[in-house]
XYZ file of C-alpha atoms in Angstrom:
652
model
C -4.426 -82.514 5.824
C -3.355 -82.522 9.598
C 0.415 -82.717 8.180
C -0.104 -79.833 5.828
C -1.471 -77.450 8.579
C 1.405 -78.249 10.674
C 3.496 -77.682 8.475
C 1.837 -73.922 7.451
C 1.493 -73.188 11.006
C 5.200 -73.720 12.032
C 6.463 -72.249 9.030
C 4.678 -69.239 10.399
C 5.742 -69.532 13.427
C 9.429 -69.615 11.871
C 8.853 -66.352 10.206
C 6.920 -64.991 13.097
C 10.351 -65.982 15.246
C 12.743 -64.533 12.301
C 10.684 -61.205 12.347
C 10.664 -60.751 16.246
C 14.319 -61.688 15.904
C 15.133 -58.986 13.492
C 12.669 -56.480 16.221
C 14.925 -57.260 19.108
C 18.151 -56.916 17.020
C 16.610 -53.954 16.057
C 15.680 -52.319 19.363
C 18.854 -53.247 20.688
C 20.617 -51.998 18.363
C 19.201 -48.797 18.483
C 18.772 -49.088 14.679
C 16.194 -48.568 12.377
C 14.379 -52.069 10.854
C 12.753 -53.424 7.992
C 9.080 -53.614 8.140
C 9.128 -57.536 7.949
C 10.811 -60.425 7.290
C 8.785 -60.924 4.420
C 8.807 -57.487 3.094
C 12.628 -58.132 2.500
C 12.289 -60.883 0.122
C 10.072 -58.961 -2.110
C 13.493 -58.973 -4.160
C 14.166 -62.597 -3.895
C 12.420 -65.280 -6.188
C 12.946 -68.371 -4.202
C 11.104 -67.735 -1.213
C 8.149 -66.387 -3.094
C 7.663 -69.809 -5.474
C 8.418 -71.693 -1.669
C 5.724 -69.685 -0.149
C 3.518 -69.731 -3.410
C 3.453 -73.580 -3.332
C 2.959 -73.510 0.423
C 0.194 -71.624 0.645
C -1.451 -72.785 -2.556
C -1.048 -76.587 -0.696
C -3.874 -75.036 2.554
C -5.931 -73.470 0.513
C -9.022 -75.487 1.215
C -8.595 -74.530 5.424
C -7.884 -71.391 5.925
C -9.890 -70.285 9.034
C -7.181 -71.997 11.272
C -4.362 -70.196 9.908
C -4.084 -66.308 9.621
C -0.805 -64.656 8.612
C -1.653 -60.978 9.149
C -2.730 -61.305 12.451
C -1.141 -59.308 15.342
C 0.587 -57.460 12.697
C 1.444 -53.691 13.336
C 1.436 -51.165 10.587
C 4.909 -49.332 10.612
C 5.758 -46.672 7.975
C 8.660 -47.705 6.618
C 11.893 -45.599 6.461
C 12.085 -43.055 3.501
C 15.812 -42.545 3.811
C 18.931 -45.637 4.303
C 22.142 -45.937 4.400
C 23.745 -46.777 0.995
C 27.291 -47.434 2.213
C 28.756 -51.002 1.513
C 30.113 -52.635 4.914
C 30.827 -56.260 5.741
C 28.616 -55.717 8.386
C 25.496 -57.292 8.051
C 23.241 -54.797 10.111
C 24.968 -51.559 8.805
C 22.233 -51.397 5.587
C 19.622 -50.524 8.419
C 21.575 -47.973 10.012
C 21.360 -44.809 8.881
C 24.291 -42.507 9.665
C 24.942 -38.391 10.298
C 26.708 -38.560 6.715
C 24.193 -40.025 4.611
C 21.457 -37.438 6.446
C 23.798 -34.789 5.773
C 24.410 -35.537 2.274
C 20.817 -36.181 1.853
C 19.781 -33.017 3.052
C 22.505 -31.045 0.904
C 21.398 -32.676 -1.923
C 17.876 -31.749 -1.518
C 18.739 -28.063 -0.544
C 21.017 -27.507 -3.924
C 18.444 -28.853 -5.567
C 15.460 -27.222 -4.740
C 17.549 -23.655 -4.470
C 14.938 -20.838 -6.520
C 16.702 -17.974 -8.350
C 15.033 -14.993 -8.348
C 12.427 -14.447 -10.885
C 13.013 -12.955 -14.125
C 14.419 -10.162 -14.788
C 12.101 -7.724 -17.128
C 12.114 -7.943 -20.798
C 12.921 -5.419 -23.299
C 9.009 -4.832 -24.229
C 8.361 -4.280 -20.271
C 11.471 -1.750 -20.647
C 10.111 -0.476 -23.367
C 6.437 0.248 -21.951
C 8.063 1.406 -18.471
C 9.694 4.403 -20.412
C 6.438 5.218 -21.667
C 4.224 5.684 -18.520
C 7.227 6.030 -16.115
C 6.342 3.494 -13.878
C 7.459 -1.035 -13.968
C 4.496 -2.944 -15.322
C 5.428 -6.358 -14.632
C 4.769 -9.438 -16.803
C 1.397 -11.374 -15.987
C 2.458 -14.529 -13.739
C 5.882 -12.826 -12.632
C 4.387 -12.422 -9.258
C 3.172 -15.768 -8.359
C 6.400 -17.454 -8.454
C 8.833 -16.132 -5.549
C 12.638 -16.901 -5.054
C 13.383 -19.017 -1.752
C 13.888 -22.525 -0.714
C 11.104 -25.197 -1.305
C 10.622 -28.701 -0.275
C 10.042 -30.824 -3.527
C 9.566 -33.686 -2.067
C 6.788 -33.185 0.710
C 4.281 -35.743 0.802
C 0.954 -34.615 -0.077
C -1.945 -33.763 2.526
C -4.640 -34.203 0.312
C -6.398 -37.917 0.089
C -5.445 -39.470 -3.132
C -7.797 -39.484 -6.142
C -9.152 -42.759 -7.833
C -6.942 -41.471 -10.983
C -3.828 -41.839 -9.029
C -1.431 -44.291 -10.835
C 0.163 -46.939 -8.234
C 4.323 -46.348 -8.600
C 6.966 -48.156 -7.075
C 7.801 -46.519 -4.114
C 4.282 -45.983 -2.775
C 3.107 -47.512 0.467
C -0.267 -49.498 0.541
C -2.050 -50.691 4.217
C -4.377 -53.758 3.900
C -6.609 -53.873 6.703
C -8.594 -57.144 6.612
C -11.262 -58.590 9.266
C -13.856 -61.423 9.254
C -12.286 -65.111 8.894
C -8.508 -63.247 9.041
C -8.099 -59.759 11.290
C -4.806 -57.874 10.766
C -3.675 -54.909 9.175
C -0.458 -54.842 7.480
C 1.706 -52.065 5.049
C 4.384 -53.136 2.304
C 5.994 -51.090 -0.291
C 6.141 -51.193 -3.477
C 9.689 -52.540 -4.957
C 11.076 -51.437 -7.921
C 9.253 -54.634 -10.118
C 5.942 -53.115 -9.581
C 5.049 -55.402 -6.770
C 4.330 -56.041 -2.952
C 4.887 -59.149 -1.589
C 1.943 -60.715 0.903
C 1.852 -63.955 3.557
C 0.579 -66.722 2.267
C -0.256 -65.282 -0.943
C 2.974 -64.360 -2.185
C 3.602 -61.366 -4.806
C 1.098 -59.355 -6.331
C 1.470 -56.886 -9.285
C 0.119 -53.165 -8.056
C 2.311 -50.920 -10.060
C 0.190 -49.468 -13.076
C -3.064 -49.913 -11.310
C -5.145 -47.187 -10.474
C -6.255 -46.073 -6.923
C -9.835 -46.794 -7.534
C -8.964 -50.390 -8.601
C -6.682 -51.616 -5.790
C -8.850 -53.007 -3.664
C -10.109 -55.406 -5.953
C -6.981 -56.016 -7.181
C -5.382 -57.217 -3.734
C -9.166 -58.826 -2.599
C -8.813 -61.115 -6.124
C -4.979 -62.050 -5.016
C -5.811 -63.032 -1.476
C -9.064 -64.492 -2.447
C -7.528 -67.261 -4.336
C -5.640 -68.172 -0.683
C -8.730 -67.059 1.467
C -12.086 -66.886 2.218
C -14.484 -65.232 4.384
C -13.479 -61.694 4.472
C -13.259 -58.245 4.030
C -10.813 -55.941 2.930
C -10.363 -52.089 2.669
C -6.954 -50.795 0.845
C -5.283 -47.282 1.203
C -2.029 -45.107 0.366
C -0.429 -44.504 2.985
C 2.605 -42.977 1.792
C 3.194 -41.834 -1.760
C 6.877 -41.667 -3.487
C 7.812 -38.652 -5.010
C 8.684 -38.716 -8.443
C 11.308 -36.853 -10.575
C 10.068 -34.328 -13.243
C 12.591 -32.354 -15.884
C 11.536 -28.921 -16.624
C 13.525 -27.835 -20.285
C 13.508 -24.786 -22.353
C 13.045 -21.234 -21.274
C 12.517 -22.023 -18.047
C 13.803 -19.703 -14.945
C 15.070 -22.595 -13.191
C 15.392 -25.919 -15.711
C 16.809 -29.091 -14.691
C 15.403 -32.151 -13.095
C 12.822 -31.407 -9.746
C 11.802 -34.139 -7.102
C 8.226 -33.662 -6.484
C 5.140 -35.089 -5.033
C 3.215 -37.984 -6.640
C -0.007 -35.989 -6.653
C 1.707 -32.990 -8.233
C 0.593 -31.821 -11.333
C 1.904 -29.649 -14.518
C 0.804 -26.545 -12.879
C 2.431 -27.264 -9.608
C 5.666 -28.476 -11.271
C 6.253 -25.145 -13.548
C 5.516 -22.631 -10.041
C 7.574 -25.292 -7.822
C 10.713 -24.580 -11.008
C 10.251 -20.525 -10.580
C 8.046 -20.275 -13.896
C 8.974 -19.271 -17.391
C 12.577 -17.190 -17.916
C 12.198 -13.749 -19.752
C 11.425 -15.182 -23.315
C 9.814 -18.224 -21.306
C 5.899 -19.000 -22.345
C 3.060 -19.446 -19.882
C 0.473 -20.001 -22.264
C 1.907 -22.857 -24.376
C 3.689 -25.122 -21.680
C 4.134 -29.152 -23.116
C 3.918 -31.919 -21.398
C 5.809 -35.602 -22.583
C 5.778 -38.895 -20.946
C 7.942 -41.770 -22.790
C 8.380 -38.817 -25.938
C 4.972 -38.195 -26.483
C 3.430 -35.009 -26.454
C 0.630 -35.423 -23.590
C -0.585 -31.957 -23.329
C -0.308 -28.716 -24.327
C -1.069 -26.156 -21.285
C -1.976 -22.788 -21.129
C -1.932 -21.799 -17.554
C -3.487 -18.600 -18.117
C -7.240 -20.605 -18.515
C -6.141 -22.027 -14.645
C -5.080 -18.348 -13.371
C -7.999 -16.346 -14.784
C -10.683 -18.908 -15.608
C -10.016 -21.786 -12.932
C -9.638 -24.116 -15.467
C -8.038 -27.608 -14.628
C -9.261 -30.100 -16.999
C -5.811 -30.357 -18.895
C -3.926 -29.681 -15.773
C -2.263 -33.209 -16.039
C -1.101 -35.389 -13.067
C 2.592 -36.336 -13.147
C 4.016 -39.202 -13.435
C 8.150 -40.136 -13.120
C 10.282 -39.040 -16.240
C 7.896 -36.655 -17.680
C 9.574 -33.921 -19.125
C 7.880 -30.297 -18.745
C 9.176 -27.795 -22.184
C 8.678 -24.069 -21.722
C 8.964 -23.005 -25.253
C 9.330 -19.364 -26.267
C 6.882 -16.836 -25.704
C 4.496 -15.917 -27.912
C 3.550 -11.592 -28.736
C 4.034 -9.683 -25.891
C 0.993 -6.923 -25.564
C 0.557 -4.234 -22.423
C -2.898 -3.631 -21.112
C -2.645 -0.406 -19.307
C -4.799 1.819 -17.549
C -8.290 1.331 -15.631
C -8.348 -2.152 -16.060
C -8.341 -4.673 -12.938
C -5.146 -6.087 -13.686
C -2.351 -4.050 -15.480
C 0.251 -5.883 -16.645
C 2.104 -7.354 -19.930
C 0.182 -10.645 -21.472
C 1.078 -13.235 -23.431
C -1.375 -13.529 -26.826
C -1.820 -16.395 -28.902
C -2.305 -16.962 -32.373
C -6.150 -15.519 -33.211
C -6.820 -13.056 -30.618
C -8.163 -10.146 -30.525
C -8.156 -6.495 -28.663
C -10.972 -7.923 -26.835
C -9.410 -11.143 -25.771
C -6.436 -9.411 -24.048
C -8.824 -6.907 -22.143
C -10.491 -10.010 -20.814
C -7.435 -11.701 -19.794
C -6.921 -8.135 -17.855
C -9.957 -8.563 -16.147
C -11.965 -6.144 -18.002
C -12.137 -2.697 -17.123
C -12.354 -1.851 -13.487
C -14.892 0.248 -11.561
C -13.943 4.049 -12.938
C -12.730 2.404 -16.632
C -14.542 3.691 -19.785
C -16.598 0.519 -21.374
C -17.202 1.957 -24.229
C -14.343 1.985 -25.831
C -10.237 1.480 -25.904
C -6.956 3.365 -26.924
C -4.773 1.097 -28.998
C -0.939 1.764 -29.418
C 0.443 0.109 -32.364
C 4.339 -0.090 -32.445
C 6.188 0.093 -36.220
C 4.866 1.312 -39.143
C 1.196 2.278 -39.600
C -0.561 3.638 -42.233
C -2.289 5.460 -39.204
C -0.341 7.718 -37.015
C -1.013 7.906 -32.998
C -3.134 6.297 -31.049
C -6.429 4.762 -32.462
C -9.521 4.201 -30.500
C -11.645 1.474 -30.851
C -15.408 0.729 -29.328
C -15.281 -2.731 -27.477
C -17.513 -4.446 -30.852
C -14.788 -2.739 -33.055
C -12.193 -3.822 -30.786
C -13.761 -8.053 -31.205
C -12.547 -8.140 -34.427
C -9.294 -6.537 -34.309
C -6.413 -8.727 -34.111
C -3.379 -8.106 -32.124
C -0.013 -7.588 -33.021
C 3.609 -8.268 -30.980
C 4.345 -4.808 -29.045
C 0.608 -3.057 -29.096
C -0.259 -1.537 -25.974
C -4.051 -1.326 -25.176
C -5.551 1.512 -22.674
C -8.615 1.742 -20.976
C -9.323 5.450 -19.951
C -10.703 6.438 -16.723
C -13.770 8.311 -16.434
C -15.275 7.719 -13.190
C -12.112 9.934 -11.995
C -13.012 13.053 -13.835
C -14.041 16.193 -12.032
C -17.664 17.495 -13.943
C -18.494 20.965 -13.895
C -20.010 22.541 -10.708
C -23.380 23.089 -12.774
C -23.993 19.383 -13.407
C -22.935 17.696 -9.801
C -25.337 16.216 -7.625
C -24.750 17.225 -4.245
C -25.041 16.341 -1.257
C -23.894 18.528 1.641
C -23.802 17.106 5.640
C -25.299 20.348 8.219
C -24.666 19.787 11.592
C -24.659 21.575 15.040
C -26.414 24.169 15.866
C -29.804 23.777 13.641
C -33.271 22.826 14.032
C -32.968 20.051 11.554
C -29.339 18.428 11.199
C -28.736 15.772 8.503
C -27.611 15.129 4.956
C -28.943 17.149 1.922
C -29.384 16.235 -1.489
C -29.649 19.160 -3.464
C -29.747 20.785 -6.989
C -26.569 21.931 -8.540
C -26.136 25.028 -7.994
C -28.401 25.096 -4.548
C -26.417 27.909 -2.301
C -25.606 27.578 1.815
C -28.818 29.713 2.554
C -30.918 27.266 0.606
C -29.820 24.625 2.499
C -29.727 26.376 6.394
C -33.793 27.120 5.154
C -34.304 23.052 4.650
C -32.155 22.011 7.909
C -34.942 24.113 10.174
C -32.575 27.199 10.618
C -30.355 28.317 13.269
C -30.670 27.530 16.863
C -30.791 30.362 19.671
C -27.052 29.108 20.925
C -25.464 29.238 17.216
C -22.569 31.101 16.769
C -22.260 31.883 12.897
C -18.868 33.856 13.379
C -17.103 30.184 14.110
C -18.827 28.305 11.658
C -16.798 25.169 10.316
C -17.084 25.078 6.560
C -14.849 22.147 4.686
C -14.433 21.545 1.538
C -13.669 18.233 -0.235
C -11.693 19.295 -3.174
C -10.225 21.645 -0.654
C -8.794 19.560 1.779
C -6.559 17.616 -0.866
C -5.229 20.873 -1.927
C -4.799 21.677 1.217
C -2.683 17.757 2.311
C -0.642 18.286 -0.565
C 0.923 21.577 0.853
C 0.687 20.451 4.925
C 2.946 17.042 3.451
C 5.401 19.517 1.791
C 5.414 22.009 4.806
C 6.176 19.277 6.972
C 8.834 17.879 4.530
C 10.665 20.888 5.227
C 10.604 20.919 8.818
C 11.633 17.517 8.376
C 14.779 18.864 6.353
C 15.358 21.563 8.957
C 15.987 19.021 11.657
C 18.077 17.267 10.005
C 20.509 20.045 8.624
C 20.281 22.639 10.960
C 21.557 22.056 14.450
C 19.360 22.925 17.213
C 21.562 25.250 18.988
C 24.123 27.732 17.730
C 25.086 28.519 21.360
C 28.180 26.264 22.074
C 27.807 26.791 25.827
C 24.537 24.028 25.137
C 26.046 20.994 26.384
C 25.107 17.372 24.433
C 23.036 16.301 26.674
C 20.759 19.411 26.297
C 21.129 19.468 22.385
C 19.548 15.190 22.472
C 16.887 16.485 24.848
C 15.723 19.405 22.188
C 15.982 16.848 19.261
C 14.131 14.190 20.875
C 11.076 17.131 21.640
C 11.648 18.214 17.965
C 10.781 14.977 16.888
C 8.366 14.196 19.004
C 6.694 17.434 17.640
C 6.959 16.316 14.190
C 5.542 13.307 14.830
C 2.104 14.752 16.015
C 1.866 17.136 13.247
C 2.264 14.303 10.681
C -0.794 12.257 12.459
C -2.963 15.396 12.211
C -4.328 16.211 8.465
C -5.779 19.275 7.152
C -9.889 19.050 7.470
C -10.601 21.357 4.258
C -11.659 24.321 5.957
C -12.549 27.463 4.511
C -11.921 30.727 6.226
C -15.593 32.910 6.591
C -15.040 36.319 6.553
C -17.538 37.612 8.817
C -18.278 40.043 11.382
C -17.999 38.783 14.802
C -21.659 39.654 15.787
C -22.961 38.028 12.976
C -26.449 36.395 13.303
C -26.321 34.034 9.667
C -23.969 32.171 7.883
C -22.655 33.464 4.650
C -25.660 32.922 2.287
C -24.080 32.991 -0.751
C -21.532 30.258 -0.898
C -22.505 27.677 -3.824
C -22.152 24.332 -2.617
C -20.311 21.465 -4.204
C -20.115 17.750 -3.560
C -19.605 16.234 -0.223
C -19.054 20.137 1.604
C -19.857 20.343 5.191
C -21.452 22.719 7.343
C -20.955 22.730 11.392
C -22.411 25.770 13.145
C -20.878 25.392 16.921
C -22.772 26.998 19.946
C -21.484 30.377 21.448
C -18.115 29.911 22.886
C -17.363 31.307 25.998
C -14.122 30.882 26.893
C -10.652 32.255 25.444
C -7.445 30.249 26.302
C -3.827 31.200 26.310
C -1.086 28.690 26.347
C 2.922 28.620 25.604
C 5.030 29.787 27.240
C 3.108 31.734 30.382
C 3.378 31.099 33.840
C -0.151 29.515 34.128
C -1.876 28.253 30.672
C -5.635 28.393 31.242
C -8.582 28.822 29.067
C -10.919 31.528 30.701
C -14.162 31.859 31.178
C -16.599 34.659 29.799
C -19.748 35.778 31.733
C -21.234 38.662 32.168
C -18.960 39.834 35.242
C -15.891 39.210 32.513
C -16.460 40.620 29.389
C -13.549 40.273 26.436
C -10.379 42.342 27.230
C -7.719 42.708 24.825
C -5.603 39.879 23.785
C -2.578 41.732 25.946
C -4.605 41.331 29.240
C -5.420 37.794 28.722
C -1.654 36.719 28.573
C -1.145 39.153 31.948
C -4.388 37.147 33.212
C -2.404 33.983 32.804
C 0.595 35.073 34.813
C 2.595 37.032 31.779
C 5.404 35.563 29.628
C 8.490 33.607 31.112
C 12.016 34.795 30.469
C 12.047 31.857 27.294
C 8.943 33.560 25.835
C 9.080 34.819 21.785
C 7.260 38.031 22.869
C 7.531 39.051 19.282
C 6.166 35.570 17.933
C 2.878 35.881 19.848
C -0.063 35.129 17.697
C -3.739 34.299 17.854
C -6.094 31.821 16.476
C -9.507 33.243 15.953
C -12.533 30.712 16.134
C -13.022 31.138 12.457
C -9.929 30.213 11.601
C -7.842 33.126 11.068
C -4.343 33.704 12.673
C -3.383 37.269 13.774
C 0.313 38.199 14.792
C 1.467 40.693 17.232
C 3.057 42.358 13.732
C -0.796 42.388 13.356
C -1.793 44.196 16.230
C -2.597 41.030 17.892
C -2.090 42.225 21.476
C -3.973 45.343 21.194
C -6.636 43.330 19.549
C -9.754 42.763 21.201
C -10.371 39.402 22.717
C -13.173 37.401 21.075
C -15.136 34.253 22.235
C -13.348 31.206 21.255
C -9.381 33.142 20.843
C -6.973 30.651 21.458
C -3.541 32.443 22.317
C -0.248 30.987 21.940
C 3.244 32.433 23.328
C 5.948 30.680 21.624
C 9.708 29.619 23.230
C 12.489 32.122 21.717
C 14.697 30.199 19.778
C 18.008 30.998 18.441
C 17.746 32.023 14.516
C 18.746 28.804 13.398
C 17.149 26.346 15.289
C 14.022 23.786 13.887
C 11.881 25.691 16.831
C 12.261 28.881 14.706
C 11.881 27.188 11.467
C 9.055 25.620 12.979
C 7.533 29.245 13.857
C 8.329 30.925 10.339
C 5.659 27.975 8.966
C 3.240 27.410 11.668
C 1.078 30.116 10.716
C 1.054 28.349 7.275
C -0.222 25.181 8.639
C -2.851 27.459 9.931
C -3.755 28.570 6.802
C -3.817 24.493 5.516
C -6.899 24.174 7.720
C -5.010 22.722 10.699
C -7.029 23.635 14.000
C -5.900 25.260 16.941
C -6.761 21.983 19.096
C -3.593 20.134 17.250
C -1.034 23.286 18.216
C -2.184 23.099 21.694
C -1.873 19.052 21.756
C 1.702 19.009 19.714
C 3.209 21.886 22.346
C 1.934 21.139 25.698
């Protein structure tokens, strides 16, 4: 017995020796190493029976003798060298070629094209509403360079299928203490110290542990073991058919048919996503549609790879449009049985503003039935679809109703006893609703009150965006000065203010507002203005000041008391110092606090100031120039309910 331990223990030692010899070498060679001595002769039959018979001769001691103690777990190296050399340390040195060619490989390989390009039927339906409607799943899979072969994050699943390849760490304690990782060689097997091989490949996660506790158990007693992956091989998948990228794939171990098919850029043009196959060893494992994973969340038949299977995209199946107020417009895939109903549910159903009540079905070829047919959503249940049919949900949450059957609620602010927000009647008028909000204050000033619009204003953006499209133009086709005495210098000064200008005005948006004709001295708002939907009403306090700004010696805004009464607008621009020699004395023009711009072709200097004026004195220009294209309109943006606050700001 004494003979036999002695024996074990310097045959350990030996191996103990060989392995720190092959560490040393290793270290001083500055080149990679195995992960063990004995890891190496996983390949190599002999020493396996010798150590089998060794080990199998101390199995009745075993508390004296521990082979996994003081050993380190080390990852072992993914990439090698595969070059032949007569030198016996150059298969654990890995070279600048065979990581070059390694990486080249990897990047030709996992090179995306870009995704499909569109299909006659999405041609087809483009020319029909005049806009791309793009194929449902053509936007989940993007062109670019992917790495196959990254090791998964996630932990591994009891399901998981041991491969050759894969890296397993046995950490024991009790009678022996160690930890220790081997690989698993290409027979399926890992080879352990005084136990010799054991079988792992084909095992499943959840059963390794008490597959390697039973091997070292018939060696050992007295302890505990826990067993995990710690590194996974990737495997090698073939993706076939109408696929927009076939060919063989290297990916991860815990990748599945879903992952494989996005990883490969999806389905071609004619490709399916709703019927995608599955074999392993020629046998049809499963048929997938991925649509039940992208609209349901449904997994259960999204299978886990394994090496060699082969992934077939077959052809896809009718091609229908589902357009309109749905939640997802796009072109989907139908199989064999569905209905109008199905392929509004794969859509998402109608959206928020869709009608629910029924559908618009456009049948392509011959019908006995000419033009659209409309279908309620029971009708549309038992309707079955046909290749080409395009379905429509129409939008009625969009619709404008008729003044006399809105609900509406109208915001009153400023000067009134009672500001808030009013539901009213249809119909209810602006003097109804001054009576509910209290009345008008003491301070109120009816002649500038704000009144927007809703409906108003987006009339009013769509012209201001035009407007400013052709100032826009103007700058960039017109030169600034037609005086060639302007030197270049000058000329990038005014072009850098002109867009600078521009700028501005395209932050500021119309508000809506509607111009009150009214008599200055007024003591009430307009009374009969019928209200609509979302209007607002803001009576400001009396103004008492009148500015003037542009191009006069001293811009000011003045103040009215009753030492100062209102002048004409002629004296308030002498009050202010007069016009400079650049002045547009002909350009002059005044915004009123209700809104209204008056010229001096108006009479606008011989017009009698008013609380609230706001008096601008352009630059003269030469007749070509974006300055006096910029005057011919601004009057217009004026009249697009842009306030005199935003001139003053955008000129100053």
């Amino acid at each position: 017995m004494t003979n036999n331990k002695t024996a074990k223990r310097g045959c350990w030692l030996s191996k103990v020796s060989l392995t720190s010899l092959v560490v040393a070498v290793g270290l001083v060679g500055s080149a990679p190493f195995n992960l063990a001595a004995a890891q190496t002769r996983n390949d190599s039959s002999s020493d396996s029976s010798s150590d089998s018979s060794s080990s199998s001769s101390s199995s009745s001691d075993s508390s004296s003798y521990n082979p996994y103690a003081g050993n380190a777990s080390q990852k072992p190296y993914s990439v090698s060298s595969s070059s032949d050399s007569s030198d016996s340390n150059s298969s654990n040195l890995l070279t600048m070629q065979a990581l070059l060619a390694a990486r080249e490989g990897a990047g030709s390989e996992n090179e995306l094209r870009k995704p499909a390009d569109p299909s006659q039927f999405q041609r087809y339906v483009e020319r029909l509403l005049g806009y791309e409607i793009k194929r449902f799943g053509d936007t989940l899979v993007l062109p670019g360079n992917r790495d196959f072969a990254t090791p998964a994050e996630a932990s591994v699943p009891p399901s998981y299928v041991i491969q050759p390849g894969d890296t397993v760490t046995i950490n024991l304690a009790g009678s022996m203490e160690g930890s220790v990782e081997r690989k698993v060689d290409t027979n399926g097997r890992i080879f352990l110290e005084g136990v010799g091989p054991v079988t792992v490949a084909g095992v499943r996660q959840g059963d390794l542990r008490d597959v390697i506790a039973r091997a070292i158990g018939t060696q050992f007693r007295g302890f505990t073991v826990s067993v995990t992956l710690s590194e996974l091989r990737g495997i090698r998948v073939f993706v076939t058919g109408f696929a927009n990228n076939p060919g063989a794939f290297s990916v991860g171990s815990l990748s599945t048919l879903a992952n494989a098919v996005f990883q490969a850029g999806g389905p071609a043009t004619g490709g399916s996503w709703r019927d995608i196959k599955l074999y392993r060893n020629n046998q049809l494992i499963k048929d997938f549609d991925l649509l039940t994973l992208m609209r349901g969340g449904n997994r259960i038949d999204d299978e886990l790879l394994q090496n060699g299977d082969v992934l077939f995209i077959p052809a896809a199946g009718p091609q229908v449009a589902v357009i309109g107020a749905v939640n997802d417009e796009a072109i989907y895939e139908a199989r064999a049985g569905e209905s109008l109903a199905d392929l509004l549910a794969d859509a998402g159903g109608a959206n928020t503003v869709g009608d629910t009540s029924r559908l618009v079905l456009y049948r392509t070829g011959t019908e006995a039935v000419a033009g659209p047919q409309i279908f309620s959503l029971a009708e549309a249940a038992s309707v079955s679809i046909r290749p080409g049919d395009i379905i429509q949900v129409l939008a009625t949450g969009t619709l404008q109703q008729p003044t006399a059957q809105q609900k509406v609620l109208v915001r009153i602010e400023g000067e009134v006893q009672k500001p808030g927000i009013y539901y009213v009647a249809p119909g209810t008028q602006s003097q109804d609703v001054i009576a509910m909000a209290g009345g008008l204050t003491p301070r109120a000033y009816p002649f500038a009150t704000k009144f927007t619009r809703q409906s108003i204003m987006l009339q009013q953006q769509d012209a201001y965006k035009e407007a400013l499209e052709q100032l826009q133009f103007a700058l960039a086709a017109t030169p600034l000065s037609a005086d060639p005495s302007v030197n270049n210098g000058d000329r990038d000064d005014q072009v850098t203010a002109a867009k600078a200008v521009l700028a501005q005005l395209k932050e500021s948006k119309p508000d809506g507002r509607i111009i009150l004709q009214m008599d200055p001295n007024a003591q009430q708002v307009p009374t009969s203005i019928t209200l609509e939907n979302n209007d607002a009403i803001y009576v400001p306090p009396k103004q008492n000041t009148i500015g003037v700004f542009g191009a006069v010696y001293r811009p000011a805004s003045f103040l009215l008391d009753d030492a100062h009464k209102p002048e004409r607008i002629g004296d308030y621009i002498d009050m202010a110092g007069g016009t400079q020699r650049v002045a547009d004395r002909g350009g002059i023009f005044v915004v009123r606090a209700n809104g209204q711009v008056i010229s001096k072709k108006n009479g606008a200097l011989n017009a009698h100031a008013l609380p609230g004026d706001v008096i601008f004195v352009p630059v003269k220009t030469q007749p070509n120039t974006f300055w006096a294209k910029f005057q011919s309109v601004v009057g217009g943006l004026f009249g697009l309910g842009l306030s005199a606050a935003t001139l003053v700001a955008v000129t100053q």
